[in-house]
Coordinates of C-alpha atoms and ligand atoms in Angstrom, one line a residue:
X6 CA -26.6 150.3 -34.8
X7 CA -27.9 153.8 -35.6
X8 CA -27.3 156.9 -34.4
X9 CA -29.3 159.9 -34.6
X10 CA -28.8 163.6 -33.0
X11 CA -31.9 165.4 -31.4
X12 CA -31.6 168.7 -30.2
X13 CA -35.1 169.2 -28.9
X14 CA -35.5 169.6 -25.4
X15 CA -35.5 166.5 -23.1
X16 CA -38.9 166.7 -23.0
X17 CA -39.5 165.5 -26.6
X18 CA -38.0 162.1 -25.9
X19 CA -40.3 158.9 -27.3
X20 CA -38.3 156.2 -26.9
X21 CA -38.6 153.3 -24.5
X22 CA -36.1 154.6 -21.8
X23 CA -34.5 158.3 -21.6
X24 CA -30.6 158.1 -20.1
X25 CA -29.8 161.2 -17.8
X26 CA -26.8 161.8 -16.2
X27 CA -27.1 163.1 -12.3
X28 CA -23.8 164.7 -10.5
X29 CA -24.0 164.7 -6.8
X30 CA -26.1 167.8 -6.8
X31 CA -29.4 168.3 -4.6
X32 CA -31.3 169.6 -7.1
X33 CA -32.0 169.1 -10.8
X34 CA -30.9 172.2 -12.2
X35 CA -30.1 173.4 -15.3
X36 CA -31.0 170.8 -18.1
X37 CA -33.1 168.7 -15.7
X38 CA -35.2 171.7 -14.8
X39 CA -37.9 170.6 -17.5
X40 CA -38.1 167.2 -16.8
X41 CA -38.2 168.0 -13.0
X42 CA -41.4 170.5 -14.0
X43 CA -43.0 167.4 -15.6
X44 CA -42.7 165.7 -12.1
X45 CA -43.9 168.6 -10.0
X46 CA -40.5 168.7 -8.4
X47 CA -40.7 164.9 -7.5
X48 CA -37.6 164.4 -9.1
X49 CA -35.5 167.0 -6.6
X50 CA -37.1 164.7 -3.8
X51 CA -36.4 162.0 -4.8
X52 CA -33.0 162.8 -5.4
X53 CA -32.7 164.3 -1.5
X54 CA -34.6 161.3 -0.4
X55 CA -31.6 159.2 -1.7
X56 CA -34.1 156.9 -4.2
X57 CA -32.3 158.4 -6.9
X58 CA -28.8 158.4 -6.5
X59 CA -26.0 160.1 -7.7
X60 CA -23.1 158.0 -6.4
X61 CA -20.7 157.2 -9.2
X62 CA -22.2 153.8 -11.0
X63 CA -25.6 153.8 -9.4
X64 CA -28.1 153.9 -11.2
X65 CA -32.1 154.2 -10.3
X66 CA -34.9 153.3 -13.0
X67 CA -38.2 155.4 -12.9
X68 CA -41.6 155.1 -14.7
X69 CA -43.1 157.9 -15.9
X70 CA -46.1 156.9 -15.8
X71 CA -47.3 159.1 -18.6
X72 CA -45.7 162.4 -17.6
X73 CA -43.4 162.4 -20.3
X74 CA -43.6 160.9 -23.6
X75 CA -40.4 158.4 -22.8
X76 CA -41.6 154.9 -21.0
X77 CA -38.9 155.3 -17.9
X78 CA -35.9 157.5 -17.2
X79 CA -32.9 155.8 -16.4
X80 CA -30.5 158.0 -13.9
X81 CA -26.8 157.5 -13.7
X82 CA -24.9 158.4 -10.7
X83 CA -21.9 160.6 -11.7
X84 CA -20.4 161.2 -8.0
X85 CA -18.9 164.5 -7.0
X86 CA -18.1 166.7 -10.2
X87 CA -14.7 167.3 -9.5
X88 CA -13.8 163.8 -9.2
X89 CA -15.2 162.3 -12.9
X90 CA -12.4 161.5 -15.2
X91 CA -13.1 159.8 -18.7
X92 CA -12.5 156.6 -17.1
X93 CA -15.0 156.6 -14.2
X94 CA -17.1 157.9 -16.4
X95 CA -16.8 155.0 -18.5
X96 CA -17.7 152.7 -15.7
X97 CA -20.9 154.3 -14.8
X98 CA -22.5 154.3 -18.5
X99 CA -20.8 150.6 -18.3
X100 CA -23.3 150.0 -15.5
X101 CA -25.9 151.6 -17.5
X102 CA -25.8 149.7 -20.2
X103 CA -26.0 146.8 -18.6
X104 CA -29.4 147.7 -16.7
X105 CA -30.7 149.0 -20.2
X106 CA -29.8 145.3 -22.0
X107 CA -31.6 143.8 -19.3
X108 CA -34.7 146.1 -20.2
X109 CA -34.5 144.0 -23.4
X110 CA -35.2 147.1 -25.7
X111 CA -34.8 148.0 -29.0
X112 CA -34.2 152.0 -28.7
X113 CA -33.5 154.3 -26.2
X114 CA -32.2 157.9 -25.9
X115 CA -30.1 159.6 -24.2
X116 CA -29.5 163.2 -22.5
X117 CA -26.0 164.1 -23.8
X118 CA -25.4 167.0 -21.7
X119 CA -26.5 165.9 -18.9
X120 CA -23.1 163.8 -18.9
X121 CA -21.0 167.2 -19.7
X122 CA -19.1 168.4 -16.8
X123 CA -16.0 171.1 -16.5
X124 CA -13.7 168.3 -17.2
X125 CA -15.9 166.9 -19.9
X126 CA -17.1 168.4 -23.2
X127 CA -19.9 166.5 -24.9
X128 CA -17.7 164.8 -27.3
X129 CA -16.0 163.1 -24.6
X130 CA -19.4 162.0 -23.0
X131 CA -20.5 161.0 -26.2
X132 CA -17.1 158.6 -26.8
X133 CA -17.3 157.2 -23.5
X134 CA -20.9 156.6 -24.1
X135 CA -20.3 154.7 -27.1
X136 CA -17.5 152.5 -25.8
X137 CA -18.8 151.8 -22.4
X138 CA -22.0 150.7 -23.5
X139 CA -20.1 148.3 -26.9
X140 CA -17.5 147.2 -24.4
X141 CA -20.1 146.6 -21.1
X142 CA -23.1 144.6 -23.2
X143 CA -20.4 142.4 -24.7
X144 CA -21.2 138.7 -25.0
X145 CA -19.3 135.4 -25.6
X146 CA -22.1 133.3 -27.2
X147 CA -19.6 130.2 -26.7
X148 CA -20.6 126.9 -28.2
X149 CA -23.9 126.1 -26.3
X150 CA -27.1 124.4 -28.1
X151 CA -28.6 127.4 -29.0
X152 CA -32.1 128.7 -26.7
X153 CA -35.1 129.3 -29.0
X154 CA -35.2 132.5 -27.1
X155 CA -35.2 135.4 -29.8
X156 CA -32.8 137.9 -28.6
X157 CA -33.7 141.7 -28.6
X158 CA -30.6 143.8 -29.8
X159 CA -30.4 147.4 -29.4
X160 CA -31.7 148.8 -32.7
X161 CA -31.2 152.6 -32.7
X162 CA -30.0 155.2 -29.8
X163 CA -30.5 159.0 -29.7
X164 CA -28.6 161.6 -28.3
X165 CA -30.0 165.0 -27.2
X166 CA -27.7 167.4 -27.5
X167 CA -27.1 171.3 -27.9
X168 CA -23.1 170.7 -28.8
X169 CA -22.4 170.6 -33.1
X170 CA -24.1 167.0 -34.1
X171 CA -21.3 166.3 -36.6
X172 CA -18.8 166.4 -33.9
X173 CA -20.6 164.4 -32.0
X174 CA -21.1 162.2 -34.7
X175 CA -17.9 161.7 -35.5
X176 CA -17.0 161.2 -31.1
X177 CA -19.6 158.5 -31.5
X178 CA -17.8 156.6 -34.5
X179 CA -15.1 156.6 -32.4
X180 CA -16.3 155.5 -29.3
X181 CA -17.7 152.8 -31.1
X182 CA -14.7 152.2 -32.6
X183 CA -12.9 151.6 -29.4
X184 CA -15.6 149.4 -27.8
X185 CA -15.5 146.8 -30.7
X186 CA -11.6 146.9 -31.4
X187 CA -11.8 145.7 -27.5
X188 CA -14.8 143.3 -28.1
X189 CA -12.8 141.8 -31.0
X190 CA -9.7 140.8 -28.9
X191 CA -11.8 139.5 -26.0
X192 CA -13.6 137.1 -28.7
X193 CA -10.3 136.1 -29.8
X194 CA -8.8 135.4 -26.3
X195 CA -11.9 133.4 -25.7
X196 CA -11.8 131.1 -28.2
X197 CA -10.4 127.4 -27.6
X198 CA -6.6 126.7 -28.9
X199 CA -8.6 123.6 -31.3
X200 CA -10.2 126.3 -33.2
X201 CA -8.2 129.0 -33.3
X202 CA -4.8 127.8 -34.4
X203 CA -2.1 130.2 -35.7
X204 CA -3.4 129.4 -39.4
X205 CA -6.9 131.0 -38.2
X206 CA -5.7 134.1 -36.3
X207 CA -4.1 134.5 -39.8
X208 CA -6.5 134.1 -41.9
X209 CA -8.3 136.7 -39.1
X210 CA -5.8 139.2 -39.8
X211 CA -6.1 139.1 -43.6
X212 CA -10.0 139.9 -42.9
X213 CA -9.1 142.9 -41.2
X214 CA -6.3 143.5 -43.5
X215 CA -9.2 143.4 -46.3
X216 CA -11.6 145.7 -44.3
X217 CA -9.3 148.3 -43.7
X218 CA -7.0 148.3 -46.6
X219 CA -4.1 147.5 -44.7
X220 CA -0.6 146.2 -45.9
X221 CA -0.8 142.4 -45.1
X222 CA 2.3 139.7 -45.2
X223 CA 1.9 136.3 -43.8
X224 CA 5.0 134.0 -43.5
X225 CA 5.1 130.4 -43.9
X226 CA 7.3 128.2 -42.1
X227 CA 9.5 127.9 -45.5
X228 CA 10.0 131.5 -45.6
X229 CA 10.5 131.7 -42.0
X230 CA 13.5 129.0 -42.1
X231 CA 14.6 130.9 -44.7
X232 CA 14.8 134.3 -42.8
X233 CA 16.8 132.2 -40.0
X234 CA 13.5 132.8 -37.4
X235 CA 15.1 129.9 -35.4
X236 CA 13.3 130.9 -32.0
X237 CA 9.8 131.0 -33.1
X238 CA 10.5 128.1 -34.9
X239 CA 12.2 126.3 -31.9
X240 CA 8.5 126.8 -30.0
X241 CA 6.7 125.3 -32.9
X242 CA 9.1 121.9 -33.3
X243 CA 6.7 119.9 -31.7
X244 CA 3.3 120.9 -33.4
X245 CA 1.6 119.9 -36.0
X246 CA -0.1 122.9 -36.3
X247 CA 2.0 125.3 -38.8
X248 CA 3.7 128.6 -37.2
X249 CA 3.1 131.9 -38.7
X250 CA 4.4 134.9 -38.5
X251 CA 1.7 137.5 -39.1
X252 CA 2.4 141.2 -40.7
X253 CA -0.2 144.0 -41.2
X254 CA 0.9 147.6 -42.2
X255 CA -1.0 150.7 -41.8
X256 CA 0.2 154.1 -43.5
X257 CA -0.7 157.0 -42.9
X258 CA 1.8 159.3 -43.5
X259 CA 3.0 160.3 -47.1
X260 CA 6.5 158.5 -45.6
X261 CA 7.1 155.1 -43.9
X262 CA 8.8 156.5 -41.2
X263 CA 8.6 156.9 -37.3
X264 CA 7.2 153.8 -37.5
X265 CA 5.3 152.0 -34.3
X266 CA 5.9 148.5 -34.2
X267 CA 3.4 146.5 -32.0
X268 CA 4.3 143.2 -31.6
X269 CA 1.8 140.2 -29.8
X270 CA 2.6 137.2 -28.4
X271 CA 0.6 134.9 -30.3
X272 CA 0.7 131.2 -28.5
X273 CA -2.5 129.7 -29.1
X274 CA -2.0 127.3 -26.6
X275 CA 0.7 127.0 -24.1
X276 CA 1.4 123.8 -22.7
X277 CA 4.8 124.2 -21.5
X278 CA 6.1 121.9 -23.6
X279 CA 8.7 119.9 -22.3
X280 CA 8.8 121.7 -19.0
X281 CA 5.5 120.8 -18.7
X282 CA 2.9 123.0 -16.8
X283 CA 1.3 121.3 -14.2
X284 CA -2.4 120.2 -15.0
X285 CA -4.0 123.5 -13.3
X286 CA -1.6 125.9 -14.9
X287 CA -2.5 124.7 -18.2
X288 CA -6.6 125.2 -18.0
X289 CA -6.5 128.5 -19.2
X290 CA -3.8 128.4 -21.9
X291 CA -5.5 129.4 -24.6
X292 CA -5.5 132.7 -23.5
X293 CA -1.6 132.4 -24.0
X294 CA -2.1 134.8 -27.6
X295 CA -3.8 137.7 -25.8
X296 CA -0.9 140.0 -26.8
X297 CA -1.7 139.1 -30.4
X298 CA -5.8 139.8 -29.3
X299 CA -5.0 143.6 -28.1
X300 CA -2.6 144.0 -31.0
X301 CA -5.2 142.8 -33.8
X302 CA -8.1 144.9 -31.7
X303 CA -5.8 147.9 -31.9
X304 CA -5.2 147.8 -35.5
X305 CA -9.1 147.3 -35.9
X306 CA -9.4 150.8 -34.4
X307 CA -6.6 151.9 -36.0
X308 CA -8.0 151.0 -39.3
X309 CA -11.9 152.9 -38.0
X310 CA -10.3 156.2 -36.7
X311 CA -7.4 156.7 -39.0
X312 CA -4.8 158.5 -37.6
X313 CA -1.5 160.3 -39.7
X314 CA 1.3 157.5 -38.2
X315 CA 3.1 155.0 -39.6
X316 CA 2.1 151.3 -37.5
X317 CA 3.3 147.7 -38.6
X318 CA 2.0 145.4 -36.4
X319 CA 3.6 141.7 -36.0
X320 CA 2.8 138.5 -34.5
X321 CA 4.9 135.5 -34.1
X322 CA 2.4 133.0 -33.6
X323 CA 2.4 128.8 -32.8
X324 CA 1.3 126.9 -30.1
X325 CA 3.5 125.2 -27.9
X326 CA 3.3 121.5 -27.6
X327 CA 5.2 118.2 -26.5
X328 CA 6.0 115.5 -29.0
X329 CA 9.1 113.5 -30.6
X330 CA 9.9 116.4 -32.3
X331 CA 9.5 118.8 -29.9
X332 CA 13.0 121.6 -28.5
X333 CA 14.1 120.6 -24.8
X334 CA 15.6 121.8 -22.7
X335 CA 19.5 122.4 -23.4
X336 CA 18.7 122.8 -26.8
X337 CA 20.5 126.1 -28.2
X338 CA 18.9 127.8 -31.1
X339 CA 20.0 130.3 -33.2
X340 CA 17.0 133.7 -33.5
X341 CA 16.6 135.6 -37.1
X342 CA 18.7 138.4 -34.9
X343 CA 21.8 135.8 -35.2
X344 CA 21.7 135.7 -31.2
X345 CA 22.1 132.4 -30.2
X346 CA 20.2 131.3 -26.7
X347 CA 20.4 128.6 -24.5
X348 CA 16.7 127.0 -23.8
X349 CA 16.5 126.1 -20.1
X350 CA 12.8 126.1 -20.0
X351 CA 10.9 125.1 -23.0
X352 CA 7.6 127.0 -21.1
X353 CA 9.6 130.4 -21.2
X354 CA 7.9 130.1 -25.2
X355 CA 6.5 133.3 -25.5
X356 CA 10.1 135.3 -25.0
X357 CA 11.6 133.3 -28.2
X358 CA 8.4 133.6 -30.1
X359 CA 8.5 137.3 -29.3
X360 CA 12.0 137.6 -30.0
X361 CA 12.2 137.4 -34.1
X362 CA 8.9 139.1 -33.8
X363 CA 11.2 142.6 -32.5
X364 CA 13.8 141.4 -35.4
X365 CA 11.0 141.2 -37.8
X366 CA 9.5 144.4 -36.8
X367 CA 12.8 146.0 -36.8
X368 CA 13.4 144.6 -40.7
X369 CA 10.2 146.3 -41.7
X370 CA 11.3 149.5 -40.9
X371 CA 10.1 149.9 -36.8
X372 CA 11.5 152.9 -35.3
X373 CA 10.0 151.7 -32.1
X374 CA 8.4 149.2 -30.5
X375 CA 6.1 147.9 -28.1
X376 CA 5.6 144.2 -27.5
X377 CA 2.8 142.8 -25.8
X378 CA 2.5 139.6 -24.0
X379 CA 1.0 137.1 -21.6
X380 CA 4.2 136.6 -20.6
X381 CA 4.9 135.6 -16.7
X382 CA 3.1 134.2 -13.9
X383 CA 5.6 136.7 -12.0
X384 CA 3.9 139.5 -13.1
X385 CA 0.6 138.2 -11.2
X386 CA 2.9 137.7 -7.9
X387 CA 4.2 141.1 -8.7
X388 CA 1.3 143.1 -9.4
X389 CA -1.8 141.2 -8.8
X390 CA -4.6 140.2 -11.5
X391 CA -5.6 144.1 -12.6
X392 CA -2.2 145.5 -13.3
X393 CA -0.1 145.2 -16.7
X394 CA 3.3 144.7 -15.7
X395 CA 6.0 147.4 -17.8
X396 CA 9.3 147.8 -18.5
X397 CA 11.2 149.9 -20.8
X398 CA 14.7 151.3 -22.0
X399 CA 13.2 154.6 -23.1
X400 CA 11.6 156.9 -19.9
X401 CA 10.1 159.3 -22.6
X402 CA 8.7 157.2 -24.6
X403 CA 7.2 155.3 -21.8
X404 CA 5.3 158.1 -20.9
X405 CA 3.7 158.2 -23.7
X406 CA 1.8 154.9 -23.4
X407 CA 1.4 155.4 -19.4
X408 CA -0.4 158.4 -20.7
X409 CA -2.7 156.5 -23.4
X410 CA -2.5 153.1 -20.6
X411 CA -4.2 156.0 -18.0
X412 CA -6.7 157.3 -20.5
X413 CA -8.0 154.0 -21.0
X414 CA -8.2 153.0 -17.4
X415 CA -5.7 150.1 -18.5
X416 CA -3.5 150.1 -15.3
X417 CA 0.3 149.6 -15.9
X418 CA 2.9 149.5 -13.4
X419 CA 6.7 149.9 -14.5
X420 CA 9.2 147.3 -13.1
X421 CA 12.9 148.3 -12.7
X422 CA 15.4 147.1 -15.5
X423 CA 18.8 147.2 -14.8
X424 CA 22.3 146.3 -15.6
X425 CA 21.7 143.5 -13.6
X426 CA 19.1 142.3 -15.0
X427 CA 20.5 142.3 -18.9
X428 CA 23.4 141.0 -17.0
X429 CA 20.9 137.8 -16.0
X430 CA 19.6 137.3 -19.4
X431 CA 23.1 137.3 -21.0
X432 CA 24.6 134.5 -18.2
X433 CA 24.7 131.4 -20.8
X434 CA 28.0 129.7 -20.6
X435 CA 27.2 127.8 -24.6
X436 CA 25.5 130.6 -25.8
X437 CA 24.6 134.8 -25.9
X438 CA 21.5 134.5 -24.1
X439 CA 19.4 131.9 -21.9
X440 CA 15.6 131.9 -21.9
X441 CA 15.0 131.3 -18.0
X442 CA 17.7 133.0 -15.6
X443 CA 15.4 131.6 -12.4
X444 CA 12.4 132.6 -10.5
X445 CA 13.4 135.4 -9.1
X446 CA 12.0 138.9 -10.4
X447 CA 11.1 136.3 -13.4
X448 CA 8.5 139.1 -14.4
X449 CA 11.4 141.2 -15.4
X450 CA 13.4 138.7 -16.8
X451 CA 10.7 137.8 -19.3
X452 CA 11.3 141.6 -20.1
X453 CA 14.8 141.8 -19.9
X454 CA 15.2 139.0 -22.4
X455 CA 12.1 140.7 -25.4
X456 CA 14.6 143.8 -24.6
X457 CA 18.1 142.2 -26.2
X458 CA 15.8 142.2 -29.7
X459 CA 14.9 145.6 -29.1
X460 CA 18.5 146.5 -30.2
X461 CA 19.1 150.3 -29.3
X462 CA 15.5 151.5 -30.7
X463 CA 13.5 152.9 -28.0
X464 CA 11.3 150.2 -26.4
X465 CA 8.3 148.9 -23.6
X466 CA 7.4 145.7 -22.9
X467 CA 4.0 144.8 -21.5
X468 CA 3.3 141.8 -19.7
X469 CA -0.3 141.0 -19.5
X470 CA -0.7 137.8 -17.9
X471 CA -2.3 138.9 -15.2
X472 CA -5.0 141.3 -16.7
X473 CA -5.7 139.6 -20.2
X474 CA -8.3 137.8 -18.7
X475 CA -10.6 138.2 -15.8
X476 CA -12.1 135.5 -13.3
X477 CA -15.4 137.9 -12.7
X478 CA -17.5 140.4 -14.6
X479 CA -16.6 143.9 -14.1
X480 CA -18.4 147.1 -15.0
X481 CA -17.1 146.7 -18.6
X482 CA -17.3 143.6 -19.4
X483 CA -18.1 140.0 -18.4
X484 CA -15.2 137.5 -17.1
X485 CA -12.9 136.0 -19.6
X486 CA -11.0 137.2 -22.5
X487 CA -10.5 141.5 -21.6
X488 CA -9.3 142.8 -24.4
X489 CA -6.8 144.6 -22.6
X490 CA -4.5 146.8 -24.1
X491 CA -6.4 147.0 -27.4
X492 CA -7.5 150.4 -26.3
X493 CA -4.4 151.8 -25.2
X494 CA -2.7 151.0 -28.2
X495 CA -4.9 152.6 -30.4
X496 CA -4.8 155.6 -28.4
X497 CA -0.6 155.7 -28.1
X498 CA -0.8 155.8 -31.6
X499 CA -3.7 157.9 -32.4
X500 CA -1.8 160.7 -30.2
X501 CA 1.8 159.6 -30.5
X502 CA 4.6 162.4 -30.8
X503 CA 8.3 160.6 -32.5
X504 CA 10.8 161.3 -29.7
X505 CA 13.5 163.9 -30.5
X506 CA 16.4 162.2 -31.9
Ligands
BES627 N1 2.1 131.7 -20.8 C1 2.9 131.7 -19.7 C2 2.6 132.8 -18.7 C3 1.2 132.9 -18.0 C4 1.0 132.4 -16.8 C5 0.2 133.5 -18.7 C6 -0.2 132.5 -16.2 C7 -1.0 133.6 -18.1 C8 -1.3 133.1 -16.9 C9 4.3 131.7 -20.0 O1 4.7 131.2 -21.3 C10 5.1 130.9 -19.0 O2 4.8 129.8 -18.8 N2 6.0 131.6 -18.3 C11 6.7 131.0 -17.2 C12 8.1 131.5 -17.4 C13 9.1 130.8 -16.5 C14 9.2 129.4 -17.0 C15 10.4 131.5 -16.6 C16 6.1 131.4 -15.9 O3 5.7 132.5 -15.8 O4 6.1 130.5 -15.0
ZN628 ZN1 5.0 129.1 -21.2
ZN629 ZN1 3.2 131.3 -22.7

């Protein structure tokens, strides 16, 4: 896709549709003036009238019937003025884009400014324009026969603007940036267990590892015995798939230190294993590494916008199936940590998988983590199907991605994490831990348990079971694989401050 920077007036627009913004205001002021002189004041009418409307995500198509040199304007409602944050932004040039794909054209421009409010310089418009309309046009092309329909792609778009075009340039690249990192893990949650298996989701991360010059290690299950990675390989005793344990580096500080580790569930399928899941709880499973999705599209933006921070990203990744070989329940392994736990559900996988993942992390020099996870159907019963589940042992630090989680329009909601609840995790009578201490507040538990591996260094877990996939298409997106939690990474580390000590 190009880019270009016009800063003409609107009026010199040619392409096939013109994209202006429109606050709830009753007339077109200010930069609309001239296009509203081209219409004889039609446009102010039509605005009173209510046939264009500026409700946030409406949006109204016109002809122009030869008045101005574009084909048709394309209006998007903005709402009140004082009420447009970045992320309602977002969703109205998400429903934008999606009108201007179904226009099936190859170009279009759009008025920049139009877009800029008192909250909102034009670099912001111009990153939310970018990643709304990557994120919102987004396809799975699945595995259907192929149509002999040609498709038309968006070729070129051009942005009016009066703001410094290398700026905006560079707020463009970003946005960008953003929408594909997202796009990325959505293609990876949607892809079946049979073809992606842990060996491809590795083989994934040393393309990215290629692309963006980053550190990569990926351990076989010889070196992982070797490293005592008992949990993870526990989960994988009954596959014939090989486990891996997937490492990518990124430095960019002169030191390797205050170091993010991110760390992703990566199950590509979750049967349950011997605690079997019931034969509608397993449709569905391949989902189970979307953790590992929003880690791998993070580091994809990572790798585009190149912060100063330190990031080693990790996923412990197998899938989880039943066979002669497979661990039971009972069983008591011993993690890379040295902790020993009692299995008392083989389908409480992802917490042992995740497990050496925060030891692994730790040993490559994390000075804090985040781990991210489709890890409990609690957190759906606690939170519903559009909020990430949280907990953490570090309020400060917390912040800091509820900052980057708000930013994003990611929702989380923090769950309490008590005494109690370590107290839960710890009550094996054979062993230091147990995997499943009962239903209740199991959401937390899943937590509690990723937290005994997070051994004093400040920590938040994520549980995105509910929201790494969605049943309906949304003004971002369509339904499936979300991406979530792709962007909000990128952006904890992209702004991230190292705690005091
Ligand atoms: N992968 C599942 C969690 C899940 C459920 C993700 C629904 C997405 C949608 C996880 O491994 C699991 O099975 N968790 C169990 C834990 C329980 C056995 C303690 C659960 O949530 O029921
Ligand atoms: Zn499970
Ligand atoms: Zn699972």
């Amino acid at each position: 896709m190009k880019f270009s920077i016009n800063q003409n007036e609107l009026t010199a627009a040619n392409q096939e549709c013109l994209v202006v913004g429109v606050h709830n205001q009753p007339t077109f002021e200010g930069k609309l003036k001239e296009l509203d002189h081209k219409f004889e004041g039609y446009l102010t009418q039509l605005v009173k009238d209510g046939d264009i409307s500026s409700k946030a995500k409406k949006v109204t198509k016109i002809h122009t019937f030869g008045k101005l040199k574009t084909k048709r304007v394309l209006f998007v409602g903005l709402g009140k003025q004082k009420d447009l944050t970045f992320d309602t932004l977002k969703e109205s040039l998400g429903v934008a884009s999606k009108a201007l794909k179904q226009m099936k054209i190859s170009s279009f421009s759009v008025a920049l400014d139009t877009f800029v409010s008192e909250e909102m310089v034009a670099t912001d418009a111009a990153h939310a324009f970018m990643e709304a309309f990557t994120m919102s046009t987004y396809e799975f092309h699945g595995y259907k026969k192929k149509s002999n329909q040609p498709e038309v792609h968006v070729e070129s778009i051009e942005f009016f603007t009066s703001a410094d075009s290398k700026e905006v340039e560079t707020a463009l690249h970003i946005g960008s940036a953003f929408g594909n990192g997202v796009n990325s893990a959505r293609t990876l949650v949607n892809t079946p267990g049979n073809l992606l298996t842990s060996t491809k989701l590795a083989e994934y991360a040393l393309e990215l590892a290629e692309r963006y010059n980053f550190e990569v290690e990926i351990l076989d299950k010889e070196e992982m015995e070797h490293l005592g990675m008992g949990a993870l390989l526990a989960v994988n005793q009954g596959s014939v798939e090989p486990p891996k344990m997937i490492v990518l580096k990124y430095n960019g500080k002169d030191e390797w230190k205050d170091v993010i580790g991110l760390v992703g569930k990566g199950i590509t399928f979750d049967t349950g294993g011997y605690s079997i899941k019931p034969k509608d709880g397993i449709v569905g499973m391949k989902a189970d590494m979307g953790g590992a999705a929003a880690v791998l599209g993070a580091m994809e933006i990572i790798g585009e916008i190149k912060p100063e921070q330190n990031v080693v990203a990790v996923i412990p990744s197998t899938d989880n199936m039943v066979s002669g070989s497979a661990f039971k329940p009972d069983d008591v392994i011993t993690s890379m940590s040295g902790k020993t736990i009692e299995v008392l559900n083989t389908d409480a996988e992802g917490r042992l998988a995740l497990a050496d993942g925060m030891t692994y992390a730790k040993h490559q020099g994390a000075n804090y983590l985040v781990d991210v996870a489709t890890l409990t159907g609690g957190v759906i019963i606690a939170l519903g199907e559009d909020k990430t589940g949280a907990l953490t042992n570090n309020e400060a630090f917390f912040e800091q991605v509820l900052e980057a989680s708000g930013e994003s329009g990611e929702y989380i909601w923090q769950l309490p994490y008590t005494e109690n609840d370590k107290k839960r995790v710890r009550g094996s009578d054979i062993a230091d831990l147990n995997n499943s201490p009962g239903r209740a507040g199991h959401a937390i538990m899943g937590g509690a348990f990723v937290g005994e591996f997070a051994e004093g260094l400040p920590w938040v877990h994520l549980d995105i079971a509910g929201t790494a996939t969605t049943k309906g298409s949304y003004e971002l997106g369509p339904k499936g694989g979300t991406g979530v939690m792709a962007r909000t990474l990128a952006l904890l580390v992209e702004r991230f401050v190292p705690l005091e000590k």
